[in-house]
XYZ file of C-alpha atoms in Angstrom:
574
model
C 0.000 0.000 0.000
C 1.438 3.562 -0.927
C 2.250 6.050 2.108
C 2.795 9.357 2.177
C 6.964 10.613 1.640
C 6.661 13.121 4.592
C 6.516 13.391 8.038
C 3.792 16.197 8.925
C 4.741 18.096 12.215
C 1.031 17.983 12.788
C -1.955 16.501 11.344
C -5.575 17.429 12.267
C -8.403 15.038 10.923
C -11.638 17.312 10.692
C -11.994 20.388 7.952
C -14.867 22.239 10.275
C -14.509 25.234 12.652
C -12.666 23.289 15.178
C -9.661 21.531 13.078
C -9.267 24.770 11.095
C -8.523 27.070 13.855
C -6.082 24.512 15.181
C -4.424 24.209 12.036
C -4.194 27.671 11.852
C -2.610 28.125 15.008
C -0.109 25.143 14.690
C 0.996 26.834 11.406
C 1.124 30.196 13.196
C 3.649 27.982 16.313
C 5.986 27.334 13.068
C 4.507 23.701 12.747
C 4.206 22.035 8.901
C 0.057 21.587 8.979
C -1.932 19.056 6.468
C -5.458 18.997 7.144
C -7.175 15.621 6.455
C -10.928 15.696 5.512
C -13.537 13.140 4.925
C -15.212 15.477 2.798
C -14.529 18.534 0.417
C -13.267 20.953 3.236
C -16.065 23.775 3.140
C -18.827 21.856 1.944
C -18.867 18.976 4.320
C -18.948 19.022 8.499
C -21.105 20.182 10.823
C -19.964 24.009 10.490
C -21.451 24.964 7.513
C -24.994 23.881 8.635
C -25.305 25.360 12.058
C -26.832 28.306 12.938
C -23.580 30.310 14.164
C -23.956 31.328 17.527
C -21.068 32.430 19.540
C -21.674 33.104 23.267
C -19.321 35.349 24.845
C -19.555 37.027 28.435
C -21.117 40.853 28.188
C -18.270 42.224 30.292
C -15.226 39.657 27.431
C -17.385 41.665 24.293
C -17.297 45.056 26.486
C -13.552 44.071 26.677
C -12.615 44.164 23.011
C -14.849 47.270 22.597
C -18.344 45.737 21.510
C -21.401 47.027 22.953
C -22.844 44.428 25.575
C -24.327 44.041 28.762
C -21.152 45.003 30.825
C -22.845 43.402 33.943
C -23.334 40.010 32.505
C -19.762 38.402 33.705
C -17.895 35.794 32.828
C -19.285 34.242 36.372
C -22.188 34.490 35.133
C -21.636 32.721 31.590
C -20.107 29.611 33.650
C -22.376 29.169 36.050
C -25.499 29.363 33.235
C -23.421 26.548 31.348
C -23.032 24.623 33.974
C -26.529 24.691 35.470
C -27.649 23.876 32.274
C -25.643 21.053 31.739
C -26.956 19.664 34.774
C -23.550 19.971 36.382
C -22.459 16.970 34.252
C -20.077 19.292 32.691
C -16.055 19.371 33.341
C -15.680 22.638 34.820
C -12.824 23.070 34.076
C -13.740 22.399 30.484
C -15.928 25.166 30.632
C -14.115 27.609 32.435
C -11.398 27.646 29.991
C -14.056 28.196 27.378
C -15.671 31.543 29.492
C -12.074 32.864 29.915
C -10.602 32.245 26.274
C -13.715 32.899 24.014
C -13.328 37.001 24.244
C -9.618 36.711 22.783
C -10.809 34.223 20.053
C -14.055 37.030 19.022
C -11.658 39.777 18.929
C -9.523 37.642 16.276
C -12.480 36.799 14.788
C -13.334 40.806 13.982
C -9.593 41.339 13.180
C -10.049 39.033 10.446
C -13.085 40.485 9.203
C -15.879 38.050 9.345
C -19.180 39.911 9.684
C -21.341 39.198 12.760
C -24.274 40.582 14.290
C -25.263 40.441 18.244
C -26.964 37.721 19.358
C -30.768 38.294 21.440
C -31.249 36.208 24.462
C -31.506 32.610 24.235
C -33.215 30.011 26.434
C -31.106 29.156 28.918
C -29.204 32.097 28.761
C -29.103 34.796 31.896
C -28.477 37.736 28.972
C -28.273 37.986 25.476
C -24.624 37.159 25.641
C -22.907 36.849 22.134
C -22.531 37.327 18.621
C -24.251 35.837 15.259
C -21.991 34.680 12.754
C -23.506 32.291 9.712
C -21.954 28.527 9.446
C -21.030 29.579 5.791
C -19.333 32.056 6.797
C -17.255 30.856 9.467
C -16.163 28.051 7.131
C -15.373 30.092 4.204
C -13.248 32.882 6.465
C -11.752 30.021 8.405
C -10.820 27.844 5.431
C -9.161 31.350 3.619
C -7.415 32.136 6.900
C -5.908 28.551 7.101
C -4.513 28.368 3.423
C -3.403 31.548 3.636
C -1.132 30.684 6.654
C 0.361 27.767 4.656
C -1.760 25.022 5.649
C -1.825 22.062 3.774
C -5.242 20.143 3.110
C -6.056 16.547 2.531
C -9.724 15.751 1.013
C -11.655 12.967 0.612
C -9.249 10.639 2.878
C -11.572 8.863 4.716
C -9.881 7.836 8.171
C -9.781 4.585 9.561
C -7.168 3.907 12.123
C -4.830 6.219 13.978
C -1.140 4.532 13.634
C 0.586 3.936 17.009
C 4.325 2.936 17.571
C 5.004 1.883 21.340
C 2.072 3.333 22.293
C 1.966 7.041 20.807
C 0.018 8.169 17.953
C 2.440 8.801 14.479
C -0.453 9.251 12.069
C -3.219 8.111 10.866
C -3.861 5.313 8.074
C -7.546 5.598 5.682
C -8.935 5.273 2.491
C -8.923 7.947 -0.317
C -11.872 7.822 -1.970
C -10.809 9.425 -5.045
C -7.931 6.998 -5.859
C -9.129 3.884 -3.562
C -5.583 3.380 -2.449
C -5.320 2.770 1.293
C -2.468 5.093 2.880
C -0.824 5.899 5.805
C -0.007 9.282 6.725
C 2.435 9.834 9.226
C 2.953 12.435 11.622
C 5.109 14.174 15.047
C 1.193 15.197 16.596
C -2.703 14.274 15.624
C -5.456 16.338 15.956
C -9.015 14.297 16.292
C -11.427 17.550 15.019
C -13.665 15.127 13.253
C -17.236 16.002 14.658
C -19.937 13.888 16.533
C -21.612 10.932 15.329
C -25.340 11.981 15.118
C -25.679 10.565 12.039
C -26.491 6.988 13.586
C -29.424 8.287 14.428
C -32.292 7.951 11.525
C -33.776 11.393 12.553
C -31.194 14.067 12.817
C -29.893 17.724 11.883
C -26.552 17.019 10.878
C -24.998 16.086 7.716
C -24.527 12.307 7.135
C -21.037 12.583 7.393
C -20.923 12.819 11.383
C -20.836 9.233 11.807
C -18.113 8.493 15.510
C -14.445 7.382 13.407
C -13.100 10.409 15.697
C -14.389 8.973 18.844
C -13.868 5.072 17.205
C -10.167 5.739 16.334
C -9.336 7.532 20.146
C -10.926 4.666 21.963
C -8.470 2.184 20.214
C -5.660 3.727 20.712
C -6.063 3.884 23.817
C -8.092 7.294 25.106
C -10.967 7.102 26.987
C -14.684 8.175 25.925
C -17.031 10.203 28.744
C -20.259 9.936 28.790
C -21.389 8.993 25.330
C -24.808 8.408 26.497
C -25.299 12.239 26.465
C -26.909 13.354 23.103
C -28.638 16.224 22.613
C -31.461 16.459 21.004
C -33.588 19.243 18.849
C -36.930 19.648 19.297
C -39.239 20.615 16.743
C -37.704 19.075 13.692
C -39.702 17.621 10.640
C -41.267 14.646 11.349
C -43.029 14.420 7.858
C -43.023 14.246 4.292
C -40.027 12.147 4.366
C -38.071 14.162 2.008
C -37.712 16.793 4.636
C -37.769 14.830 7.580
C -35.067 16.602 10.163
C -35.145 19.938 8.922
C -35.185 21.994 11.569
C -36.943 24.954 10.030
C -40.314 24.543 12.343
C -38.055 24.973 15.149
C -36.249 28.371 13.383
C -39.577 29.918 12.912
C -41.309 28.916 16.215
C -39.289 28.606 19.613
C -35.713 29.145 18.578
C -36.413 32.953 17.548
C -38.896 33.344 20.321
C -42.044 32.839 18.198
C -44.730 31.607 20.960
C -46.171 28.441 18.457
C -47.909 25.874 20.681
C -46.579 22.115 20.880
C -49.523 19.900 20.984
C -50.230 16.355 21.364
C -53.016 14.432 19.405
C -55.553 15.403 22.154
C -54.617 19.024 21.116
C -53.573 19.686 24.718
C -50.255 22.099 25.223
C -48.404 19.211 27.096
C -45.431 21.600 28.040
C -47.501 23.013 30.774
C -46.728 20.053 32.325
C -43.143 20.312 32.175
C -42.551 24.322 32.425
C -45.361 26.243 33.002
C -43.569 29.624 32.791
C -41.437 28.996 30.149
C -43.786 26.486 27.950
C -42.401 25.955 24.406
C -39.570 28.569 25.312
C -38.207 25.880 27.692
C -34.410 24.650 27.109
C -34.108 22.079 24.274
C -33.367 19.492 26.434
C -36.736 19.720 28.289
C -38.608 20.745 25.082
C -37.040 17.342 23.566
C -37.792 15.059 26.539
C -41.730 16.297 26.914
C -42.287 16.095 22.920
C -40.519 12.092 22.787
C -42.686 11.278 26.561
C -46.025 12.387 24.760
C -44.891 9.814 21.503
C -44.453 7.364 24.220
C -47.210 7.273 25.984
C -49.361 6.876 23.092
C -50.118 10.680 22.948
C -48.153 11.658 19.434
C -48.997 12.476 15.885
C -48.889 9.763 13.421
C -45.480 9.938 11.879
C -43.953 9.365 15.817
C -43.856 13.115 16.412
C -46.501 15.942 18.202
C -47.906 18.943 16.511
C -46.748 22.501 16.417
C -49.182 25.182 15.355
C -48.926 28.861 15.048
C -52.805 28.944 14.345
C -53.441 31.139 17.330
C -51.099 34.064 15.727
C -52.104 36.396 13.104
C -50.416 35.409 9.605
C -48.840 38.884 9.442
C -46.775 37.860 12.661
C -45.658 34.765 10.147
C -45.388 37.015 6.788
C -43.265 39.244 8.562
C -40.828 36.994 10.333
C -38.099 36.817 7.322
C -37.352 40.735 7.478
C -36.149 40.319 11.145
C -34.364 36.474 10.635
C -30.822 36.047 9.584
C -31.304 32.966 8.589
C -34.574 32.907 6.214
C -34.928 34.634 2.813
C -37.781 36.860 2.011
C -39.114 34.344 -0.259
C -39.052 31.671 2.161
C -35.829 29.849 1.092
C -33.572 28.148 4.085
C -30.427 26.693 3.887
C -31.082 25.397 0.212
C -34.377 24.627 0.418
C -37.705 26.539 -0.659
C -40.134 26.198 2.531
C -42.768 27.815 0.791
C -45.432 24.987 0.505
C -44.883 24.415 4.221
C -45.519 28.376 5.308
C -48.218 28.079 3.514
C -49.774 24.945 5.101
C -49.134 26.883 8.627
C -50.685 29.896 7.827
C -53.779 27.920 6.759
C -53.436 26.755 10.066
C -52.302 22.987 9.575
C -50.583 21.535 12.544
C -47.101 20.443 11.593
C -46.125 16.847 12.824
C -42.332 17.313 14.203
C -40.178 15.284 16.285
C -36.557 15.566 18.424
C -33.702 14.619 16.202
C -30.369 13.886 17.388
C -28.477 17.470 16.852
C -25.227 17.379 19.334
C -23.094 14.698 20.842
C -22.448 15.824 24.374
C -20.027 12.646 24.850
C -17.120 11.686 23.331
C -13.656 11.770 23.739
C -11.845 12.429 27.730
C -9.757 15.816 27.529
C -8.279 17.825 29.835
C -8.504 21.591 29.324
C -5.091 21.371 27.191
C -6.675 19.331 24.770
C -4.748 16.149 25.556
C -5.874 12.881 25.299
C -3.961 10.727 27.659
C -3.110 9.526 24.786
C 0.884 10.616 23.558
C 0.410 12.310 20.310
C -3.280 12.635 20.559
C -5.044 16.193 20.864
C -8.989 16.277 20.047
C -10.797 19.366 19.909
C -14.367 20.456 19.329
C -17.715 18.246 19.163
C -16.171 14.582 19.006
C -15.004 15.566 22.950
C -17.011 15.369 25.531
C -18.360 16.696 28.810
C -17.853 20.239 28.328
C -21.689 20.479 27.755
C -22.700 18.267 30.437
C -26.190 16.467 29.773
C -27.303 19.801 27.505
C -25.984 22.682 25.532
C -26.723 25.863 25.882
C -27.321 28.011 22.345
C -24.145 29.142 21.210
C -21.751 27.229 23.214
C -20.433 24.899 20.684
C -19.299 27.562 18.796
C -17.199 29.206 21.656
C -15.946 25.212 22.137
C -14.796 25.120 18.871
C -12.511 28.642 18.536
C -11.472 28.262 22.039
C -10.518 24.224 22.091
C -9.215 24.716 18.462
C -6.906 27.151 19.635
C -5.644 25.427 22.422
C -5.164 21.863 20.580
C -3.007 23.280 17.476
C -0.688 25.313 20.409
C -0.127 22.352 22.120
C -0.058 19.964 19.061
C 2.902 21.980 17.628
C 4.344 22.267 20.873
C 4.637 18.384 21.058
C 5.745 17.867 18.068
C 8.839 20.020 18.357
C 9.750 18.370 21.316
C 9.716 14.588 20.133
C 7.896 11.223 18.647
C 8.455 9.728 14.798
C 11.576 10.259 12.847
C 10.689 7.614 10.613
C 7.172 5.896 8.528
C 6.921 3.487 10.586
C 3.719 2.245 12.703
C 3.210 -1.197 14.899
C -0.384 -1.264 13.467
C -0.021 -0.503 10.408
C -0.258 -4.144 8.566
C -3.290 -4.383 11.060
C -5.172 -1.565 10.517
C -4.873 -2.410 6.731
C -6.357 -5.225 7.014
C -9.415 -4.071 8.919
C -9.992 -1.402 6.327
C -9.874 -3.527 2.680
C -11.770 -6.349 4.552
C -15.309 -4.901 3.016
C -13.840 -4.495 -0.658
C -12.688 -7.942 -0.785
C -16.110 -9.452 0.288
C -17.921 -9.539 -2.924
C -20.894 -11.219 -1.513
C -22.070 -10.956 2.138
C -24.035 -7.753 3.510
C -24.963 -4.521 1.999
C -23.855 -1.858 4.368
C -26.367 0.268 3.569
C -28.515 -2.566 4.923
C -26.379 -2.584 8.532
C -26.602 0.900 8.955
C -30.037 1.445 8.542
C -30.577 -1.321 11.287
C -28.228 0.351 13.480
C -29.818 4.048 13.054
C -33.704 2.361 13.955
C -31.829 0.692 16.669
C -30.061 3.679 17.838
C -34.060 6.026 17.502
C -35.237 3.397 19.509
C -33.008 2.884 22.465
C -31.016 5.688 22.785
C -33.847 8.331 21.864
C -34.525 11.185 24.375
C -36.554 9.105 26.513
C -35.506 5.612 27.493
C -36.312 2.687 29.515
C -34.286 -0.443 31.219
C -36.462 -2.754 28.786
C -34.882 -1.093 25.473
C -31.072 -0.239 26.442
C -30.980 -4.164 27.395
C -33.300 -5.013 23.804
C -30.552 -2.659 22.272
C -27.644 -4.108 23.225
C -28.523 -7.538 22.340
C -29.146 -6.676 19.269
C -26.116 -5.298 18.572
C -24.389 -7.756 19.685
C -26.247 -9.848 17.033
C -25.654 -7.426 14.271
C -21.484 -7.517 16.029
C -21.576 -11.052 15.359
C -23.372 -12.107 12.614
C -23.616 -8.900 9.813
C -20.731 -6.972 10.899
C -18.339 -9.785 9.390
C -20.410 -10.466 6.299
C -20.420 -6.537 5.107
C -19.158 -6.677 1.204
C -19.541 -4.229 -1.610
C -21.630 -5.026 -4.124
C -19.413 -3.194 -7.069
C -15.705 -4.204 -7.776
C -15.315 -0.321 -8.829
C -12.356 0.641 -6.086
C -12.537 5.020 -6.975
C -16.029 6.548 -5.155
C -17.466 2.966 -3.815
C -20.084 4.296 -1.470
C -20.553 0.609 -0.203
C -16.525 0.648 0.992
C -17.452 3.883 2.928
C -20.343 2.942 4.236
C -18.592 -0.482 5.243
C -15.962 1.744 7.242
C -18.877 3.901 8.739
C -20.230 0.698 10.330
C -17.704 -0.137 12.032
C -16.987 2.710 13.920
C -21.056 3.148 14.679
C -20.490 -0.115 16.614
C -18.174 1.684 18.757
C -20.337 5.207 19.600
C -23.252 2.815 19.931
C -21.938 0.271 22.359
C -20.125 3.152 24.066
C -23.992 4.930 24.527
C -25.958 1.584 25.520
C -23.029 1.140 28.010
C -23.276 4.678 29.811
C -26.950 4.914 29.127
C -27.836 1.016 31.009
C -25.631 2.489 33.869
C -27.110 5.474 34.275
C -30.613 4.922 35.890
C -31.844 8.186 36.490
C -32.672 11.039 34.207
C -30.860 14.075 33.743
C -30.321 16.779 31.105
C -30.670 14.942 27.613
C -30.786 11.500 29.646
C -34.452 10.891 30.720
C -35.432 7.920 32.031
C -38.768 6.926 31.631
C -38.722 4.279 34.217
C -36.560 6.942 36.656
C -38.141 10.198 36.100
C -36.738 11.288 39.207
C -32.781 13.185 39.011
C -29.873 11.311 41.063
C -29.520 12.995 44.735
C -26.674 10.791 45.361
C -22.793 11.099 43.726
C -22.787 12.259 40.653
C -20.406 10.580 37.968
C -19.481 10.470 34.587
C -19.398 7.540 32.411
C -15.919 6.331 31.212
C -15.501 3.991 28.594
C -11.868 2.428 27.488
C -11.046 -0.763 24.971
C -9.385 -3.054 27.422
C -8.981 -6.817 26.378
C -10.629 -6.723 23.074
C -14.262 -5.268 25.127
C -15.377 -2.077 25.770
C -15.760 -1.729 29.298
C -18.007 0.940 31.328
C -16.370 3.088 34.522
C -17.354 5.666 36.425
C -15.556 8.873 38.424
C -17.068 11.490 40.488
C -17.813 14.580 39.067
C -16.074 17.232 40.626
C -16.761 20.740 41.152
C -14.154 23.177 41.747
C -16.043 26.377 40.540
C -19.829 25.619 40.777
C -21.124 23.341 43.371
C -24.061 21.229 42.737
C -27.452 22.182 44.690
């Protein structure tokens, strides 16, 4: 198999907001960059498609002379994160993203990416932040990266990190465009790959998001924290299938502060029962729990969702909305898509079936507030980490994880690598992790993959939804570890065309869903009460005793399940 002639300084794996401002800022340390993408970098990743919030302390955007609520301190932005994370969240974690975030905006303006200020959002104690489109960030980002001398990678789909006597030297995948399998080797590694919301079959994010980030860490040897943890948007498409996910009823209803009712099929407003103030305003996490309970308990619509309805409001309230969103066209178009048919339905005052997709992994891979792994070699930055969050995100916050975290893994990736690791191409694993990856292409009968992952995503929507039960994480898991052993093996791809062979990919894909899915049943079964984005439906009732998070390592060819006490060295837990 062909490798690559050079030895990278530092390689990040992940082309989105996270892996491009730490390639930017291992450049800017003096270290040789190359940027390795699954996709085309800009038009693939979880970047492009979010909404671009930035939350930032009043008294950080007072600091670099924006006008703000100068009495809304960084105090304040921590201890709002980490209520609403249920205090699940590292602390530590967080408070590195409260203090560095200011620095990172002020950049931001230097470079000239346009931004507006942010209103309050749920959850929120002020309207704390700035506005800046996905499309946008990736497109400044992306310019500010090649300009610095960054190299870039695309279409290298990532399989196994290569390890010599324990330390990461690069990472070995498949390039889809010439189907050779390569290694590329390198001093540090950067895991900026995303979250893995894509085994879910309802979700926001693009299919790409699948776990190899969090897949890759956990064999080498880092740990994953509490994978159960995904967040979930409310309010998302349930139906006509061809736009099932969108998130749009959520953009024009509760997300921009438009009071639309959530009703079940008896037309009652069931988020009385869960916050009577607040309502359909609640915090996503809430919002998502009440909306999956009433689908549960027999209440929903009939494509496994609840109603939303804006009937009660005047249609000039609805006609007017695009002049004031920064988001929807005047003419009803939204992220590529013409909504018009659907505006229309609402304002002739159609209920519109939507459901909680899977949006944000909270979980993923153990970090310290350096960035580091545990792992020598390893950094990982942005979305496939975990526990910064806690059990639920606040608005925002994931883009202050990603410029902050970015930052801080390329600084410390090129400070690694100047210090020591690989002189030579050379990997333990390599003839291993070779092996594992061609396995699929040479099956030419066996399993479609597209087949395996669709089982795994209903599996996934049905036990690791936003409510759960004993009875479905134990159905779950046994069925996955009849899918491990009999269908895993089997996958094969049904063209002998090497270049573009979406069955090969998808083949790959599996096998690290296997991993984020395990990981979740694990830290879900374990985890018998609810909190944040975890609701029980057999333990309604939140956890009075010690708190933990879930760990999960590789040990002995298993993954294994451990906990540790949450600790709280800022904000202590009611």
């Amino acid at each position: 198999m062909p490798e690559s002639s050079a030895i990278w300084d530092v390689i990040v794996l992940g082309g989105g907001a996270a892996g491009l401002v730490a390639a930017f800022h291992a450049r800017q340390a003096g270290a040789s960059v190359l940027v390795v993408n699954k996709g085309l970098v800009g038009r693939s990743g979880a970047t492009i498609t979010s909404g671009g919030g930035v939350s930032i302390a009043g008294e950080s955007l007072v600091a670099i002379g924006l006008e703000a609520d100068a009495s809304d301190t960084q105090e304040r932005f921590l201890h709002d994160t980490i209520t609403a994370g249920s205090w699940l969240n590292d602390q530590h974690l967080v408070q590195s993203m409260v203090t560095g975030i200011g620095a990172e905006m002020r950049r931001l303006i230097d470079w000239g990416i346009k931004f507006t200020v942010n209103r309050r959002a749920p959850g929120h104690s002020s309207g704390r932040g700035v506005h800046i489109s996905g499309v946008d960030m990736q497109r400044a980002l992306t310019r500010i990266a090649q300009q610095a001398g960054v190299s870039f990678r695309e279409d290298f789909q990532s399989t196994q990190l290569l390890r010599r006597e324990g330390a990461v030297v690069g990472v070995l995948g498949l390039d889809r465009r010439s189907a050779a399998v390569e290694s590329i080797y390198g001093h540090s590694t950067v895991l900026a790959t995303g979250g893995a919301t894509s085994n879910w079959s309802l979700r926001t994010a693009p299919e790409e998001l699948s776990g190899e980030g969090q897949h890759m860490a956990v064999e080498a040897g880092a740990t994953l924290i509490d994978m159960e943890m995904m967040q979930f948007l409310p309010c998302c498409l349930a139906a006509p299938a061809i736009w099932r996910g969108l998130q749009f009823p959520w953009i024009l209803g509760p997300q921009s502060g438009v009071h639309a009712w959530l009703m079940n099929r008896f037309g009652e407003r069931f988020m009385a029962r869960w916050d009577p103030v607040r309502m359909e305003l609640a915090t996503r996490d809430m919002v998502s729990a009440a909306c999956a309970t009433e689908v549960h308990e027999g209440r929903g619509s009939p494509n496994g969702g609840v109603y939303l309805s804006w009937k009660h409001l005047p249609n000039d309230i609805i006609d007017h909305f695009p002049a004031h969103s920064r988001s929807i066209s005047a003419d009803w178009q939204w992220e590529g898509f013409d909504m018009t048919p659907l505006v229309e339905r609402i304002k002739q005052g159609y209920g519109i079936e939507v459901a909680p997709a899977a949006h944000f992994s909270l979980g993923g891979v153990r970090v310290d507030a350096g960035t580091a792994t545990g792992v020598p070699g390893l950094f990982a930055c942005g979305e496939v980490t975990g526990a910064m969050h806690g059990a639920n995100r606040l608005s925002g916050n994931a883009g202050a994880q990603v410029l902050v975290q970015g930052r801080i893994a390329g600084q410390a990736a090129a400070g690694d690598a100047r210090q020591h690791r690989a002189l030579d191409r050379r990997a333990d694993n390599r003839d291993q992790a070779i092996a594992v990856t061609v396995a699929p292409f040479e099956r030419s009968n066996g399993v479609a993959p597209f087949e395996l992952k669709e089982k795994l995503s209903q599996l996934a929507e049905r036990a690791l939804g936003p409510v759960r039960t004993a009875s479905a994480l134990e159905e779950g898991r046994l069925l996955l570890a009849d899918l491990k052993a009999t269908l895993l093996p089997q996958l094969a791809c049904r063209t002998r065309d090497r270049m573009w062979n979406r069955d090969w990919s998808d083949a790959l894909e599996c096998q690290a869903a296997f991993t984020v899915i395990e990981s979740a049943l694990l830290g879900a079964a374990g985890r018998t009460h609810s909190i944040g984005a975890h609701q029980r439906h057999d333990h309604r009732q939140a956890d009075t005793g010690v708190l933990n998070h879930s760990l999960v390592r590789f040990e002995g060819g298993a993954l294994l399940r451990s906990t540790t006490p949450v600790t709280f060295p800022w904000v202590a837990r009611p």
